[in-house]
CSV table of C-alpha atoms in Angstrom, one decimal:
chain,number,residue,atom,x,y,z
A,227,UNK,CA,-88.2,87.2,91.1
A,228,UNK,CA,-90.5,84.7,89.5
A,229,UNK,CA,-88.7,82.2,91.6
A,230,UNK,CA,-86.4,81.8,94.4
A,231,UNK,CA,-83.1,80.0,93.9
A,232,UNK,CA,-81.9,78.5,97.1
A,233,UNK,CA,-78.1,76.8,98.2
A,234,UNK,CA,-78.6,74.1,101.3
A,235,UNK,CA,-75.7,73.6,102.9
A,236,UNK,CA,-75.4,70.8,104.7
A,237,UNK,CA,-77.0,67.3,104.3
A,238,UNK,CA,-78.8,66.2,107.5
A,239,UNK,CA,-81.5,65.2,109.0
A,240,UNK,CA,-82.9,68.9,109.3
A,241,UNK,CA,-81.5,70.0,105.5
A,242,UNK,CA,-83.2,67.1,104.7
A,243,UNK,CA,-86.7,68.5,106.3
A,244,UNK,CA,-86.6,71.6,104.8
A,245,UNK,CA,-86.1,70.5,101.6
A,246,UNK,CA,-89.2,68.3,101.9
A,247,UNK,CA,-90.5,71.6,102.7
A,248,UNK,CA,-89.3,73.3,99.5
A,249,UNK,CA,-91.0,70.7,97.0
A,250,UNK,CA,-94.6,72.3,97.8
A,251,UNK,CA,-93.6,75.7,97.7
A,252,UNK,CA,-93.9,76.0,93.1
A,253,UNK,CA,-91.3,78.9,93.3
A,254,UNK,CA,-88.9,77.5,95.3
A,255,UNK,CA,-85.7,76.5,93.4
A,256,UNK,CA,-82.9,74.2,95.0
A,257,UNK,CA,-79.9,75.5,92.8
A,258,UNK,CA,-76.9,74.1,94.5
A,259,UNK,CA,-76.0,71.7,97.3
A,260,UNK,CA,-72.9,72.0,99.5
A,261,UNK,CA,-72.3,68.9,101.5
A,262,UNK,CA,-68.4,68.0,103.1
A,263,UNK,CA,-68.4,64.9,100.9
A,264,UNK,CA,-69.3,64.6,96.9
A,265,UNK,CA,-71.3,60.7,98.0
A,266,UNK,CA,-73.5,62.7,100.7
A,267,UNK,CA,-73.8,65.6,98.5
A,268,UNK,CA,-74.8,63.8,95.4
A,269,UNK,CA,-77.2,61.4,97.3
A,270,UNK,CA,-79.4,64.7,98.7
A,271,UNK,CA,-78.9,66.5,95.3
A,272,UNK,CA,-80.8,63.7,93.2
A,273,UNK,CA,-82.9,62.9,95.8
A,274,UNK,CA,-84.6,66.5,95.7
A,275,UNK,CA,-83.8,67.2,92.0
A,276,UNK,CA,-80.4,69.2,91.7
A,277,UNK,CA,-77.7,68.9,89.4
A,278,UNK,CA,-75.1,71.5,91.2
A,279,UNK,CA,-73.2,70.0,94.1
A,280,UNK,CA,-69.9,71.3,95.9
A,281,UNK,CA,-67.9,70.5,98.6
A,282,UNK,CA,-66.2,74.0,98.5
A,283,UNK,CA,-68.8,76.7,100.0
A,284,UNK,CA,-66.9,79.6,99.1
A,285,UNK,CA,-66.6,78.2,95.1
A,286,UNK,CA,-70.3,77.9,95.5
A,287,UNK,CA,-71.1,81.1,96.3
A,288,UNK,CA,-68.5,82.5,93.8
A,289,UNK,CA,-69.9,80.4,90.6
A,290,UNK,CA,-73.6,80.1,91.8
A,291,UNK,CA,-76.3,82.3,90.5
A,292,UNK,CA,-78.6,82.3,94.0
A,293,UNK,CA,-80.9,84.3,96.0
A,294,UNK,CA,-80.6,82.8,99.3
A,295,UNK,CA,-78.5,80.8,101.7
A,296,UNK,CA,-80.2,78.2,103.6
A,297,UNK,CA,-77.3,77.0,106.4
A,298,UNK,CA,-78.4,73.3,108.1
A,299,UNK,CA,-75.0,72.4,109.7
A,300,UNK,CA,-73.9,71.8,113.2
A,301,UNK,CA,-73.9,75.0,115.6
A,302,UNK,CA,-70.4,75.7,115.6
A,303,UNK,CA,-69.9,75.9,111.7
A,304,UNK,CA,-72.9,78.5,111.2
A,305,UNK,CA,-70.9,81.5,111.8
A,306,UNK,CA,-68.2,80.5,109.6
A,307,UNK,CA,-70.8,79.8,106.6
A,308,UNK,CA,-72.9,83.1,107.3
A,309,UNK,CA,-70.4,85.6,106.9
A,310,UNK,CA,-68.5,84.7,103.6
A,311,UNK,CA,-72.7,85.1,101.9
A,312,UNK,CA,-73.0,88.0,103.3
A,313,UNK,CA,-69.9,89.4,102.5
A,314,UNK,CA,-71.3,88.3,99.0
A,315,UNK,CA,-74.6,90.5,99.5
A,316,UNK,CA,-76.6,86.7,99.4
A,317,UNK,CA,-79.4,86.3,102.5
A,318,UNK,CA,-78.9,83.7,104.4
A,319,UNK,CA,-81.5,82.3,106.6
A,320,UNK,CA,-79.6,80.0,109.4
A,321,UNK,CA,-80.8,77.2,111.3
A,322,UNK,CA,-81.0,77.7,115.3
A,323,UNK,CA,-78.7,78.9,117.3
A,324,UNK,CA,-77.3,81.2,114.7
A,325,UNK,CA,-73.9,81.5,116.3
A,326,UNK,CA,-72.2,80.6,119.1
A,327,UNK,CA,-72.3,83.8,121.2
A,328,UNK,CA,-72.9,87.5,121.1
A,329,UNK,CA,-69.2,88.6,119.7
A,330,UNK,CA,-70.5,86.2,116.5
A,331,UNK,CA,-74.0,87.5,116.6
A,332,UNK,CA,-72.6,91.0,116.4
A,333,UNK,CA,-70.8,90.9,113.8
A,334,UNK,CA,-73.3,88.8,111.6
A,335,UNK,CA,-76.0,91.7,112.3
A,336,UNK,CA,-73.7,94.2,111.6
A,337,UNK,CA,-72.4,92.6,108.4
A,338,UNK,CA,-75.9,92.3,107.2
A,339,UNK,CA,-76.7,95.9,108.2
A,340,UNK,CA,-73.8,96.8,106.2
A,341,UNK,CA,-74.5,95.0,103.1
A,342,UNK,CA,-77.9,96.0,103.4
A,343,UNK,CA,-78.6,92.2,102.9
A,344,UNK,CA,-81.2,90.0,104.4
A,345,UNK,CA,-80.4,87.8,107.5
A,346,UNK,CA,-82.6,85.7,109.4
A,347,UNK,CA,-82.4,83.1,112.6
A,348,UNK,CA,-84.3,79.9,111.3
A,349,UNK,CA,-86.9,80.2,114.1
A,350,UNK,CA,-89.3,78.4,112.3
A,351,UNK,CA,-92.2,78.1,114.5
A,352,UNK,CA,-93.1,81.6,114.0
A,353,UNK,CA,-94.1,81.0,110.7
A,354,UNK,CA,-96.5,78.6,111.3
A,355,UNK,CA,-100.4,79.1,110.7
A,356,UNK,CA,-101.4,78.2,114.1
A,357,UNK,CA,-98.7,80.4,116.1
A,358,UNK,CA,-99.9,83.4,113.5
A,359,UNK,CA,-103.0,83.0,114.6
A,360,UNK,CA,-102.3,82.8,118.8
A,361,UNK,CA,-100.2,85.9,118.5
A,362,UNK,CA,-102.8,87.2,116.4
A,363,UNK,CA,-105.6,86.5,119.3
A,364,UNK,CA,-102.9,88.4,122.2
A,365,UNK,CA,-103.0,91.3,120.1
A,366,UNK,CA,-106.4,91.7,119.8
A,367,UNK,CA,-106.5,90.6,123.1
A,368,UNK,CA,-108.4,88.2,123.3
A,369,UNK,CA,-106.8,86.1,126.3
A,370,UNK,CA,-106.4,90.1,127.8
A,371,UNK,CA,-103.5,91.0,129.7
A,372,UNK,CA,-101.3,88.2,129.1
A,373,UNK,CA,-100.1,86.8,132.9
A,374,UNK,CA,-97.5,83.5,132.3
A,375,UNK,CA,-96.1,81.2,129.5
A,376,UNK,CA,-95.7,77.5,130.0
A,377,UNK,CA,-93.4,76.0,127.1
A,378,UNK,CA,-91.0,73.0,127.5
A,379,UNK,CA,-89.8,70.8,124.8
A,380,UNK,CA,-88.8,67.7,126.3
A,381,UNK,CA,-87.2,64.6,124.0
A,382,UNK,CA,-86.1,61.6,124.6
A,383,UNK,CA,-84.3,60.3,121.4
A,384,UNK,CA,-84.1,56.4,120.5
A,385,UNK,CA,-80.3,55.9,120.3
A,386,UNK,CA,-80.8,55.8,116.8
A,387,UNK,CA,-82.0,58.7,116.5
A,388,UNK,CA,-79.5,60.7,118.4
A,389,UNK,CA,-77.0,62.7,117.0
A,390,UNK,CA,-74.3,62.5,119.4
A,391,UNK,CA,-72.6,66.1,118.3
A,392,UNK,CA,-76.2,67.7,120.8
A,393,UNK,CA,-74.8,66.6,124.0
A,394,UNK,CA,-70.8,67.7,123.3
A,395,UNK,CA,-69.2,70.6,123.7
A,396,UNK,CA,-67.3,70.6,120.5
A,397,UNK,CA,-69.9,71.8,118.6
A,398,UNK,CA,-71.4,74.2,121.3
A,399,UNK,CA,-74.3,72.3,121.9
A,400,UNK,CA,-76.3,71.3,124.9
A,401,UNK,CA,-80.2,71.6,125.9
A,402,UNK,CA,-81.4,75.0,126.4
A,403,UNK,CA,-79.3,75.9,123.4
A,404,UNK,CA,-81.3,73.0,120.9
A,405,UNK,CA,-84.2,72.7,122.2
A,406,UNK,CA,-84.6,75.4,125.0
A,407,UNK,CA,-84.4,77.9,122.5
A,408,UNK,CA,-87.9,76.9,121.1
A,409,UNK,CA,-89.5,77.7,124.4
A,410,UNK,CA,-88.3,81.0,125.0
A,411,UNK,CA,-89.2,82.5,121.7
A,412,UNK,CA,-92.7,81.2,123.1
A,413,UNK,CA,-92.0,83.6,125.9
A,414,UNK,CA,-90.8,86.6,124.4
A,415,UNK,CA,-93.4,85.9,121.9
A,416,UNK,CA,-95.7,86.5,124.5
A,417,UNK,CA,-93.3,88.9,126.7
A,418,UNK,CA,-91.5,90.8,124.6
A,419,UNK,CA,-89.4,92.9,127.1
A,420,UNK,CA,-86.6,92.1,129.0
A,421,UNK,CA,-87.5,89.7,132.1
A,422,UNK,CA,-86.7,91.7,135.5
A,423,UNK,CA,-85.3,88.0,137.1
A,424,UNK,CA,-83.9,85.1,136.0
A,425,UNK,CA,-84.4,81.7,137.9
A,426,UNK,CA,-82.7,78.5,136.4
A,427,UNK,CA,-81.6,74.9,137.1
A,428,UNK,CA,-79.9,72.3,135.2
A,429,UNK,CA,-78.8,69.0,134.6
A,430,UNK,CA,-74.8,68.5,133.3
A,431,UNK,CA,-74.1,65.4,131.2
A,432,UNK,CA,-70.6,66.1,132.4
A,433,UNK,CA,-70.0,68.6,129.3
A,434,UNK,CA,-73.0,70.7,128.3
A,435,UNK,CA,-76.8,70.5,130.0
A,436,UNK,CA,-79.1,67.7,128.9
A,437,UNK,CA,-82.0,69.2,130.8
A,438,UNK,CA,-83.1,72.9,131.9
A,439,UNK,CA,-85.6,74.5,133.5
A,440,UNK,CA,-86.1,78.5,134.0
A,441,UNK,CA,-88.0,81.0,135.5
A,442,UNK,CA,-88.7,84.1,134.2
A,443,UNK,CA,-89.7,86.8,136.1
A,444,UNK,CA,-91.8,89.9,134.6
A,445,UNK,CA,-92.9,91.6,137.9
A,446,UNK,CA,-96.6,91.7,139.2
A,447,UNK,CA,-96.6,87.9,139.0
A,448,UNK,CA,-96.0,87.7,135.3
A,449,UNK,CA,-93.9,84.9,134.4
A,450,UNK,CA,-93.1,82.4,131.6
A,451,UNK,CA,-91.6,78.5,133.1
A,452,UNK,CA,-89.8,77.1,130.1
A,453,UNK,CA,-87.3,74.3,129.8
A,454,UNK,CA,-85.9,71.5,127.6
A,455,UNK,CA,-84.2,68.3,128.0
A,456,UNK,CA,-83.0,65.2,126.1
A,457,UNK,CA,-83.4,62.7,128.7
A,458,UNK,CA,-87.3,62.8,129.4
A,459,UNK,CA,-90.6,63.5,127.7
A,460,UNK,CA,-93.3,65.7,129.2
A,461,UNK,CA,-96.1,67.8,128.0
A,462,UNK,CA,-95.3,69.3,124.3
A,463,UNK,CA,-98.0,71.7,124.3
A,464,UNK,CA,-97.3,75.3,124.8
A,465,UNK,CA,-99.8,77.4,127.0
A,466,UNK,CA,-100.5,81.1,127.2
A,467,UNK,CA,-103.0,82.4,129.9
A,468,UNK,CA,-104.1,85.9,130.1
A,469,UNK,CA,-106.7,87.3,132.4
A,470,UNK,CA,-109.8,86.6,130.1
A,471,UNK,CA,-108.4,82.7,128.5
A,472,UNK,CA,-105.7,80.7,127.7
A,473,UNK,CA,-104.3,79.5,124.2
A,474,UNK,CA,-103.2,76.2,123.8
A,475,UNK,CA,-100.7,75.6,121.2
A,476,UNK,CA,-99.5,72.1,120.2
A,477,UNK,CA,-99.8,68.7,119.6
A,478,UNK,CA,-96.2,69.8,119.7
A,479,UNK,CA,-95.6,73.8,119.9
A,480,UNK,CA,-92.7,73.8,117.6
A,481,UNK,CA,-94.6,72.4,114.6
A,482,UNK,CA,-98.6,73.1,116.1
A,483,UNK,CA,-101.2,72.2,114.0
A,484,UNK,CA,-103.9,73.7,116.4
A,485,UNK,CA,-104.4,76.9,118.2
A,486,UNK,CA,-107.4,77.0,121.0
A,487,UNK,CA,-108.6,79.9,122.7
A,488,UNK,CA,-110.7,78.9,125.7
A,489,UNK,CA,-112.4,81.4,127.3
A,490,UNK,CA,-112.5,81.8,131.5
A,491,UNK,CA,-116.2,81.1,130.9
A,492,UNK,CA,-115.6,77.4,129.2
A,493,UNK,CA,-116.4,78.7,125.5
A,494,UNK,CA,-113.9,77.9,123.0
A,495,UNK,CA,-112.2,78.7,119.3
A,496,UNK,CA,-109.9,76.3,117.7
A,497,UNK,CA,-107.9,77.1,114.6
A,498,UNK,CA,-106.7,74.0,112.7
A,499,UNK,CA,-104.2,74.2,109.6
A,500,UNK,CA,-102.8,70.5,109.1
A,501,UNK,CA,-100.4,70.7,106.2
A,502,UNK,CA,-98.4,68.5,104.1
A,503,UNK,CA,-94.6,67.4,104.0
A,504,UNK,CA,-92.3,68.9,107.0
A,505,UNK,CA,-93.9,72.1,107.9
A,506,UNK,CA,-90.2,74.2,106.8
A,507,UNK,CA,-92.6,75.3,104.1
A,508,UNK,CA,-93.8,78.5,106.0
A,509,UNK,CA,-91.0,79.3,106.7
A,510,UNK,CA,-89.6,79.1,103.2
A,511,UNK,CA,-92.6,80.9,102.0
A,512,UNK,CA,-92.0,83.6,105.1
A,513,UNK,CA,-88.4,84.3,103.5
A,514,UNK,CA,-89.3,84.3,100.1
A,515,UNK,CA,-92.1,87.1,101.2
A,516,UNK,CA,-89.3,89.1,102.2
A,517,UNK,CA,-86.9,89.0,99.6
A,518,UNK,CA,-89.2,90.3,97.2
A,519,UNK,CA,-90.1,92.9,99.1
A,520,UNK,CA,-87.2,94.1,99.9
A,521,UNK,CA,-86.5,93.3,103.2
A,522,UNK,CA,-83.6,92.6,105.6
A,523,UNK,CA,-85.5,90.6,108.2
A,524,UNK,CA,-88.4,89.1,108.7
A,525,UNK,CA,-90.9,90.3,111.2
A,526,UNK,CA,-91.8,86.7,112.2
A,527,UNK,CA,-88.6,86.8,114.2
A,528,UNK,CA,-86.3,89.6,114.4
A,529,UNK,CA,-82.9,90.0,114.6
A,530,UNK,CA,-83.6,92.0,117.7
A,531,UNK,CA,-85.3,88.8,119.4
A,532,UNK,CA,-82.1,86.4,118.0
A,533,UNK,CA,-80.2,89.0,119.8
A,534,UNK,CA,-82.0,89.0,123.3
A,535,UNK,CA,-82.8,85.5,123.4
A,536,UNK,CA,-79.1,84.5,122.8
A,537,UNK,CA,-78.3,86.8,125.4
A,538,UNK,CA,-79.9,85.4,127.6
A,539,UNK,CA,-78.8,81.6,127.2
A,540,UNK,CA,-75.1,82.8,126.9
A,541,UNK,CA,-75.0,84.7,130.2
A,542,UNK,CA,-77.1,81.5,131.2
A,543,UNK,CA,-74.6,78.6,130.2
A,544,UNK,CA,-71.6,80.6,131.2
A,545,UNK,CA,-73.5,80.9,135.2
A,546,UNK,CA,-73.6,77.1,134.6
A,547,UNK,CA,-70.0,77.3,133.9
A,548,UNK,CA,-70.4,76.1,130.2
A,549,UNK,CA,-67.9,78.0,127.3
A,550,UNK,CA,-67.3,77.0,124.2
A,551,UNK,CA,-64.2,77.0,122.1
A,552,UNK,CA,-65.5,80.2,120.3
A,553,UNK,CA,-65.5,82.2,123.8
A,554,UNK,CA,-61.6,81.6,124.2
A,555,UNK,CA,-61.5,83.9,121.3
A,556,UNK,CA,-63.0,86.7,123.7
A,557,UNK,CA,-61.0,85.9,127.2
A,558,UNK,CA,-58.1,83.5,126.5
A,559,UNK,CA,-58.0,83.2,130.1
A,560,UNK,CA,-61.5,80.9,129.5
């Protein structure tokens, strides 16, 4: 596979992003474009250097020599758009939160287990440099017996900014799912079994949460404190502290630059990897990694760690009383 040939689906903000990301990866092909309109879809397609555009995924998929799926459309549409590629044999690597709820995330994993076909949860923070590295320093434990997690991404888009379709339930949206979701891959980055207790508070916007904050509870005081919210800003860094140091990931965990170790004695190491264009570049390279060699997830982020971090924010949301559309299918009583 001398190169990669990739399908974006979708035409946002964060399709946009990652195809930034693509243009500094050589052997990284953008082959075709799905958008919902031809104007959107042309617009992206020159803008990144493709001449194949569709408005009909499944035509795509049918008349499309590709290697890979990339899916960048609101959360409700991903399950619909995952399946149909895998059906196909194609990988797909989906933006966060893969699908709605467990019944979707079931049958996606087991649809890729059947095909034998790659599948991953666009978690892309776990491809970056400076997160390779922290995890890397736990291992060899550096920090020693890692003790709590502090991780919260807090936003407060300008309203022009916003996308509305975050803070709605029609597309089964909402804080912890958007944003949250970031944090506690921190935590079971750091902690990968399952928490013994749950704490968690919210704040409605009258149909999904705009702000979260959880505890969770690993016995013998171990505990990560995550949260997310659109309607504040706080701290952005992300901080692991073990019995010998702490790691301090940031300016902004998602996307970190830097990684410092600081020692309980005051010494320090830092790990710096500034990079060009969006970042979505590891991640692409991360992907592409695995496709040649064979693989059917990427050890970055599992399918196994999609699957216990969305369990835990669906039997989260629905304690907050919050169910999506796609639920009914599972209790029409909903």
């Amino acid at each position: 596979m001398p190169q990669i040939r990739w399908a974006i689906v979708g035409t946002g903000y964060i399709a946009n992003e990652f195809a930034k990301g693509m243009q500094v990866v050589d052997d990284a092909v953008l082959s075709a474009v799905v958008s919902r309109s031809t104007a959107s879809g042309k617009t992206f397609a020159q803008k990144y250097g493709c001449e194949k555009i569709y408005t009909d995924y499944e035509r795509m998929l049918a008349l499309e020599e590709i290697d890979v799926v990339y899916i960048a459309t609101p959360n409700d549409c991903h399950y619909t758009y995952i399946l149909p590629a895998l059906e196909k044999g194609i990988p797909v690597l989906c933006e966060k939160p893969m699908v709605d709820n467990q019944r979707q995330l079931d049958t996606v994993i087991e649809k890729a287990r059947e095909k034998k076909v790659f599948l991953m949860e666009g978690m892309w923070t776990r491809c970056f440099p400076a997160v390779i590295e922290a995890r890397n320093w736990i291992q060899k434990g550096k920090i020693g017996k890692p003790l709590t997690v502090h991780s919260s991404f807090d936003i407060k888009p300008d309203i022009d900014d916003w996308q509305p379709w975050k803070g709605g339930l029609g597309h089964a949206a909402g804080a912890l799912r958007d944003v949250g979701i970031y944090s506690l891959a921190m935590a079971f980055m750091v902690f990968p079994e399952e928490p013994q207790k749950v704490y968690h508070t919210m704040k409605s916007n009258g149909e999904v949460d705009e702000a979260f904050r959880m505890l969770l509870d690993y016995g013998d005081g171990n505990a990560a404190f995550v949260g997310g919210a659109f309607n504040q800003i706080g701290n952005l860094d992300t901080q692991i502290t073990g019995e010998k140091g702490r790691i301090i990931l940031g300016p902004e965990f998602w996307h970190p630059t830097t990684a410092t170790l600081i020692y309980n004695d005051g010494t320090m190491e830092k790990y710096m990897e500034t990079y060009p264009a969006t970042g979505f570049q590891f991640e692409i390279m991360a992907v592409q990694e695995c496709l040649r060699n064979g693989e059917t997830e990427c050890s970055r982020f599992t399918l196994e760690e999609t699957r216990n971090i969305g369990a835990l924010i669906e039997k989260t949301r629905k304690e907050w009383g919050i169910f999506y559309h796609s639920d009914r299918e599972d209790n029409e009583e909903i």
